[in-house]
Amino acid sequence: MPHRAVVAVTTAGALALMSAPAVAQAPAPLVFREVQKGTTFSFVDNPPRSTNARRPRPSAGDALVFTIPLAKGGRSRGTLRATCTITGIVKKRTSALCYGVLSLKEGELVLVVSTSNLDDPKTTGSVIGGTRAYAGARGTFVSTTTKDGTIDTVTFAR
């Protein structure tokens, strides 16, 4: 093959590689342990209100509001703040729609969770956005409760 043809083929191949989109890898999952110390929790009994204020029975429209400190490797890592609106109760299963924000030093992640039972030991939701280092973030959020505590895992989509 003449020298010019080799240079042309090589140049064309290099240009094609440079113009091809890079395959972006998703960042490694973020894993946190929920810390009980410093956790806050409020139950908002919206109408129709429970008849027993000391032991309210949840109903559709009631809300749960909570703040949970997060740690990784024994060090404070951030805070999960969320509200859950109860959407129904069927056979002792409380369904809810929750919105939350994971606030971390490098940015925030916005979460949405729809659950058919707030008492399930595993809750799964979506990461629908973020700020600063997490701007445009997408992925999943899983919170798993065991006898040793609760672990939250954020897995980013590509």
PDB file of C-alpha atoms in Angstrom:
ATOM      1  CA  MET A   1       0.000   0.000   0.000  1.00  0.00           C
ATOM      2  CA  PRO A   2       1.468   3.385  -0.897  1.00  0.00           C
ATOM      3  CA  HIS A   3       2.670   5.596   1.947  1.00  0.00           C
ATOM      4  CA  ARG A   4      -0.077   8.229   1.398  1.00  0.00           C
ATOM      5  CA  ALA A   5      -2.808   5.582   1.610  1.00  0.00           C
ATOM      6  CA  VAL A   6      -1.429   4.276   4.926  1.00  0.00           C
ATOM      7  CA  VAL A   7      -1.299   7.807   6.349  1.00  0.00           C
ATOM      8  CA  ALA A   8      -4.857   8.517   5.125  1.00  0.00           C
ATOM      9  CA  VAL A   9      -6.242   5.287   6.614  1.00  0.00           C
ATOM     10  CA  THR A  10      -4.394   5.864   9.900  1.00  0.00           C
ATOM     11  CA  THR A  11      -5.559   9.489  10.079  1.00  0.00           C
ATOM     12  CA  ALA A  12      -9.161   8.515   9.289  1.00  0.00           C
ATOM     13  CA  GLY A  13      -9.059   5.822  11.983  1.00  0.00           C
ATOM     14  CA  ALA A  14      -7.661   8.246  14.550  1.00  0.00           C
ATOM     15  CA  LEU A  15     -10.324  10.832  13.718  1.00  0.00           C
ATOM     16  CA  ALA A  16     -13.056   8.204  14.022  1.00  0.00           C
ATOM     17  CA  LEU A  17     -11.805   7.183  17.468  1.00  0.00           C
ATOM     18  CA  MET A  18     -11.609  10.791  18.625  1.00  0.00           C
ATOM     19  CA  SER A  19     -15.154  11.540  17.452  1.00  0.00           C
ATOM     20  CA  ALA A  20     -16.642   8.380  19.001  1.00  0.00           C
ATOM     21  CA  PRO A  21     -18.327   9.091  22.334  1.00  0.00           C
ATOM     22  CA  ALA A  22     -16.403   7.906  25.340  1.00  0.00           C
ATOM     23  CA  VAL A  23     -18.097   5.178  27.325  1.00  0.00           C
ATOM     24  CA  ALA A  24     -18.794   6.836  30.640  1.00  0.00           C
ATOM     25  CA  GLN A  25     -18.485   4.677  33.692  1.00  0.00           C
ATOM     26  CA  ALA A  26     -20.826   5.273  36.568  1.00  0.00           C
ATOM     27  CA  PRO A  27     -19.170   6.342  39.822  1.00  0.00           C
ATOM     28  CA  ALA A  28     -18.728   3.689  42.491  1.00  0.00           C
ATOM     29  CA  PRO A  29     -21.771   3.165  44.739  1.00  0.00           C
ATOM     30  CA  LEU A  30     -22.006   5.252  47.918  1.00  0.00           C
ATOM     31  CA  VAL A  31     -22.642   3.216  51.069  1.00  0.00           C
ATOM     32  CA  PHE A  32     -23.595   4.706  54.447  1.00  0.00           C
ATOM     33  CA  ARG A  33     -24.662   3.474  57.861  1.00  0.00           C
ATOM     34  CA  GLU A  34     -27.593   5.269  59.483  1.00  0.00           C
ATOM     35  CA  VAL A  35     -26.697   6.617  62.941  1.00  0.00           C
ATOM     36  CA  GLN A  36     -29.365   6.554  65.657  1.00  0.00           C
ATOM     37  CA  LYS A  37     -27.760   9.279  67.760  1.00  0.00           C
ATOM     38  CA  GLY A  38     -29.022  12.614  66.465  1.00  0.00           C
ATOM     39  CA  THR A  39     -31.935  11.108  64.530  1.00  0.00           C
ATOM     40  CA  THR A  40     -35.173  13.087  64.663  1.00  0.00           C
ATOM     41  CA  PHE A  41     -38.647  11.802  63.830  1.00  0.00           C
ATOM     42  CA  SER A  42     -42.074  13.453  63.754  1.00  0.00           C
ATOM     43  CA  PHE A  43     -45.508  12.080  62.958  1.00  0.00           C
ATOM     44  CA  VAL A  44     -47.991  14.575  61.524  1.00  0.00           C
ATOM     45  CA  ASP A  45     -51.571  13.436  62.142  1.00  0.00           C
ATOM     46  CA  ASN A  46     -53.529  15.202  59.406  1.00  0.00           C
ATOM     47  CA  PRO A  47     -57.325  14.986  59.289  1.00  0.00           C
ATOM     48  CA  PRO A  48     -59.045  12.695  59.850  1.00  0.00           C
ATOM     49  CA  ARG A  49     -57.194  12.740  63.154  1.00  0.00           C
ATOM     50  CA  SER A  50     -56.713   9.721  65.413  1.00  0.00           C
ATOM     51  CA  THR A  51     -58.915   9.500  68.468  1.00  0.00           C
ATOM     52  CA  ASN A  52     -55.946   8.543  70.684  1.00  0.00           C
ATOM     53  CA  ALA A  53     -53.294  11.298  70.558  1.00  0.00           C
ATOM     54  CA  ARG A  54     -50.799   9.198  72.572  1.00  0.00           C
ATOM     55  CA  ARG A  55     -50.988   6.282  70.130  1.00  0.00           C
ATOM     56  CA  PRO A  56     -52.137   7.731  66.837  1.00  0.00           C
ATOM     57  CA  ARG A  57     -53.237   5.364  64.092  1.00  0.00           C
ATOM     58  CA  PRO A  58     -51.881   6.442  60.726  1.00  0.00           C
ATOM     59  CA  SER A  59     -54.294   7.184  57.904  1.00  0.00           C
ATOM     60  CA  ALA A  60     -53.959   8.359  54.317  1.00  0.00           C
ATOM     61  CA  GLY A  61     -52.587  11.899  54.218  1.00  0.00           C
ATOM     62  CA  ASP A  62     -50.599  11.638  57.450  1.00  0.00           C
ATOM     63  CA  ALA A  63     -46.889  12.361  57.196  1.00  0.00           C
ATOM     64  CA  LEU A  64     -43.616  11.165  58.663  1.00  0.00           C
ATOM     65  CA  VAL A  65     -40.749  13.659  58.816  1.00  0.00           C
ATOM     66  CA  PHE A  66     -37.265  12.541  59.753  1.00  0.00           C
ATOM     67  CA  THR A  67     -33.592  13.447  59.767  1.00  0.00           C
ATOM     68  CA  ILE A  68     -30.942  10.721  60.024  1.00  0.00           C
ATOM     69  CA  PRO A  69     -27.186  11.288  60.366  1.00  0.00           C
ATOM     70  CA  LEU A  70     -25.086   9.095  58.048  1.00  0.00           C
ATOM     71  CA  ALA A  71     -21.634   7.645  58.693  1.00  0.00           C
ATOM     72  CA  LYS A  72     -19.012   5.752  56.763  1.00  0.00           C
ATOM     73  CA  GLY A  73     -16.134   4.034  58.490  1.00  0.00           C
ATOM     74  CA  GLY A  74     -17.205   5.511  61.825  1.00  0.00           C
ATOM     75  CA  ARG A  75     -16.950   9.086  60.531  1.00  0.00           C
ATOM     76  CA  SER A  76     -19.831  11.475  59.917  1.00  0.00           C
ATOM     77  CA  ARG A  77     -20.587  11.583  56.205  1.00  0.00           C
ATOM     78  CA  GLY A  78     -23.817  13.573  55.872  1.00  0.00           C
ATOM     79  CA  THR A  79     -27.536  13.603  56.579  1.00  0.00           C
ATOM     80  CA  LEU A  80     -30.665  12.058  55.104  1.00  0.00           C
ATOM     81  CA  ARG A  81     -33.720  14.323  55.420  1.00  0.00           C
ATOM     82  CA  ALA A  82     -37.066  13.041  54.196  1.00  0.00           C
ATOM     83  CA  THR A  83     -40.825  13.267  54.369  1.00  0.00           C
ATOM     84  CA  CYS A  84     -43.189  10.390  53.694  1.00  0.00           C
ATOM     85  CA  THR A  85     -46.874  10.870  52.989  1.00  0.00           C
ATOM     86  CA  ILE A  86     -49.012   7.865  53.813  1.00  0.00           C
ATOM     87  CA  THR A  87     -51.052   6.914  50.772  1.00  0.00           C
ATOM     88  CA  GLY A  88     -53.036   4.042  52.255  1.00  0.00           C
ATOM     89  CA  ILE A  89     -53.285   1.224  54.759  1.00  0.00           C
ATOM     90  CA  VAL A  90     -54.356  -2.269  53.728  1.00  0.00           C
ATOM     91  CA  LYS A  91     -54.129  -5.262  56.091  1.00  0.00           C
ATOM     92  CA  LYS A  92     -51.573  -3.582  58.394  1.00  0.00           C
ATOM     93  CA  ARG A  93     -49.388  -2.608  55.415  1.00  0.00           C
ATOM     94  CA  THR A  94     -48.756   1.126  55.228  1.00  0.00           C
ATOM     95  CA  SER A  95     -47.994   2.443  51.745  1.00  0.00           C
ATOM     96  CA  ALA A  96     -46.256   5.787  51.329  1.00  0.00           C
ATOM     97  CA  LEU A  97     -44.618   8.160  48.910  1.00  0.00           C
ATOM     98  CA  CYS A  98     -41.358   9.612  50.230  1.00  0.00           C
ATOM     99  CA  TYR A  99     -39.100  12.433  49.075  1.00  0.00           C
ATOM    100  CA  GLY A 100     -35.648  12.841  50.531  1.00  0.00           C
ATOM    101  CA  VAL A 101     -32.343  14.613  50.217  1.00  0.00           C
ATOM    102  CA  LEU A 102     -28.970  13.067  51.008  1.00  0.00           C
ATOM    103  CA  SER A 103     -26.829  16.046  52.026  1.00  0.00           C
ATOM    104  CA  LEU A 104     -23.114  15.358  51.673  1.00  0.00           C
ATOM    105  CA  LYS A 105     -20.078  17.647  51.746  1.00  0.00           C
ATOM    106  CA  GLU A 106     -19.615  17.466  47.976  1.00  0.00           C
ATOM    107  CA  GLY A 107     -23.294  17.952  47.071  1.00  0.00           C
ATOM    108  CA  GLU A 108     -26.822  16.703  47.517  1.00  0.00           C
ATOM    109  CA  LEU A 109     -28.746  13.790  46.015  1.00  0.00           C
ATOM    110  CA  VAL A 110     -32.521  13.943  45.569  1.00  0.00           C
ATOM    111  CA  LEU A 111     -34.433  10.693  46.232  1.00  0.00           C
ATOM    112  CA  VAL A 112     -37.969   9.435  45.605  1.00  0.00           C
ATOM    113  CA  VAL A 113     -39.339   6.249  47.171  1.00  0.00           C
ATOM    114  CA  SER A 114     -42.741   4.656  46.672  1.00  0.00           C
ATOM    115  CA  THR A 115     -43.306   1.776  49.047  1.00  0.00           C
ATOM    116  CA  SER A 116     -46.225  -0.560  49.592  1.00  0.00           C
ATOM    117  CA  ASN A 117     -45.118  -1.252  53.181  1.00  0.00           C
ATOM    118  CA  LEU A 118     -43.142   1.139  55.385  1.00  0.00           C
ATOM    119  CA  ASP A 119     -42.241  -1.797  57.657  1.00  0.00           C
ATOM    120  CA  ASP A 120     -40.350  -3.733  54.959  1.00  0.00           C
ATOM    121  CA  PRO A 121     -36.692  -4.262  55.911  1.00  0.00           C
ATOM    122  CA  LYS A 122     -35.624  -3.250  52.390  1.00  0.00           C
ATOM    123  CA  THR A 123     -36.741  -0.012  50.746  1.00  0.00           C
ATOM    124  CA  THR A 124     -35.851   0.818  47.149  1.00  0.00           C
ATOM    125  CA  GLY A 125     -36.166   4.148  45.386  1.00  0.00           C
ATOM    126  CA  SER A 126     -34.754   6.364  42.669  1.00  0.00           C
ATOM    127  CA  VAL A 127     -32.072   9.032  42.567  1.00  0.00           C
ATOM    128  CA  ILE A 128     -33.677  11.736  40.429  1.00  0.00           C
ATOM    129  CA  GLY A 129     -31.064  14.492  40.573  1.00  0.00           C
ATOM    130  CA  GLY A 130     -28.420  16.241  42.550  1.00  0.00           C
ATOM    131  CA  THR A 131     -26.353  19.358  43.084  1.00  0.00           C
ATOM    132  CA  ARG A 132     -22.676  20.305  42.717  1.00  0.00           C
ATOM    133  CA  ALA A 133     -20.632  17.069  42.359  1.00  0.00           C
ATOM    134  CA  TYR A 134     -23.885  15.138  41.843  1.00  0.00           C
ATOM    135  CA  ALA A 135     -25.511  17.503  39.322  1.00  0.00           C
ATOM    136  CA  GLY A 136     -27.691  15.484  36.964  1.00  0.00           C
ATOM    137  CA  ALA A 137     -27.271  12.291  39.003  1.00  0.00           C
ATOM    138  CA  ARG A 138     -29.514   9.325  38.243  1.00  0.00           C
ATOM    139  CA  GLY A 139     -29.630   5.900  39.834  1.00  0.00           C
ATOM    140  CA  THR A 140     -31.135   3.871  42.641  1.00  0.00           C
ATOM    141  CA  PHE A 141     -31.332   4.120  46.417  1.00  0.00           C
ATOM    142  CA  VAL A 142     -31.638   1.034  48.639  1.00  0.00           C
ATOM    143  CA  SER A 143     -32.047   1.127  52.410  1.00  0.00           C
ATOM    144  CA  THR A 144     -31.635  -2.254  54.132  1.00  0.00           C
ATOM    145  CA  THR A 145     -32.397  -2.773  57.822  1.00  0.00           C
ATOM    146  CA  THR A 146     -30.825  -5.693  59.685  1.00  0.00           C
ATOM    147  CA  LYS A 147     -30.350  -6.516  63.351  1.00  0.00           C
ATOM    148  CA  ASP A 148     -27.000  -4.650  63.136  1.00  0.00           C
ATOM    149  CA  GLY A 149     -28.501  -1.405  61.811  1.00  0.00           C
ATOM    150  CA  THR A 150     -29.551   0.206  58.564  1.00  0.00           C
ATOM    151  CA  ILE A 151     -27.313   0.532  55.510  1.00  0.00           C
ATOM    152  CA  ASP A 152     -28.120   2.949  52.682  1.00  0.00           C
ATOM    153  CA  THR A 153     -26.624   2.360  49.221  1.00  0.00           C
ATOM    154  CA  VAL A 154     -26.746   4.755  46.280  1.00  0.00           C
ATOM    155  CA  THR A 155     -25.894   3.199  42.901  1.00  0.00           C
ATOM    156  CA  PHE A 156     -25.418   5.584  39.995  1.00  0.00           C
ATOM    157  CA  ALA A 157     -26.684   4.882  36.478  1.00  0.00           C
ATOM    158  CA  ARG A 158     -24.353   5.288  33.516  1.00  0.00           C
TER     159      ARG A 158
END
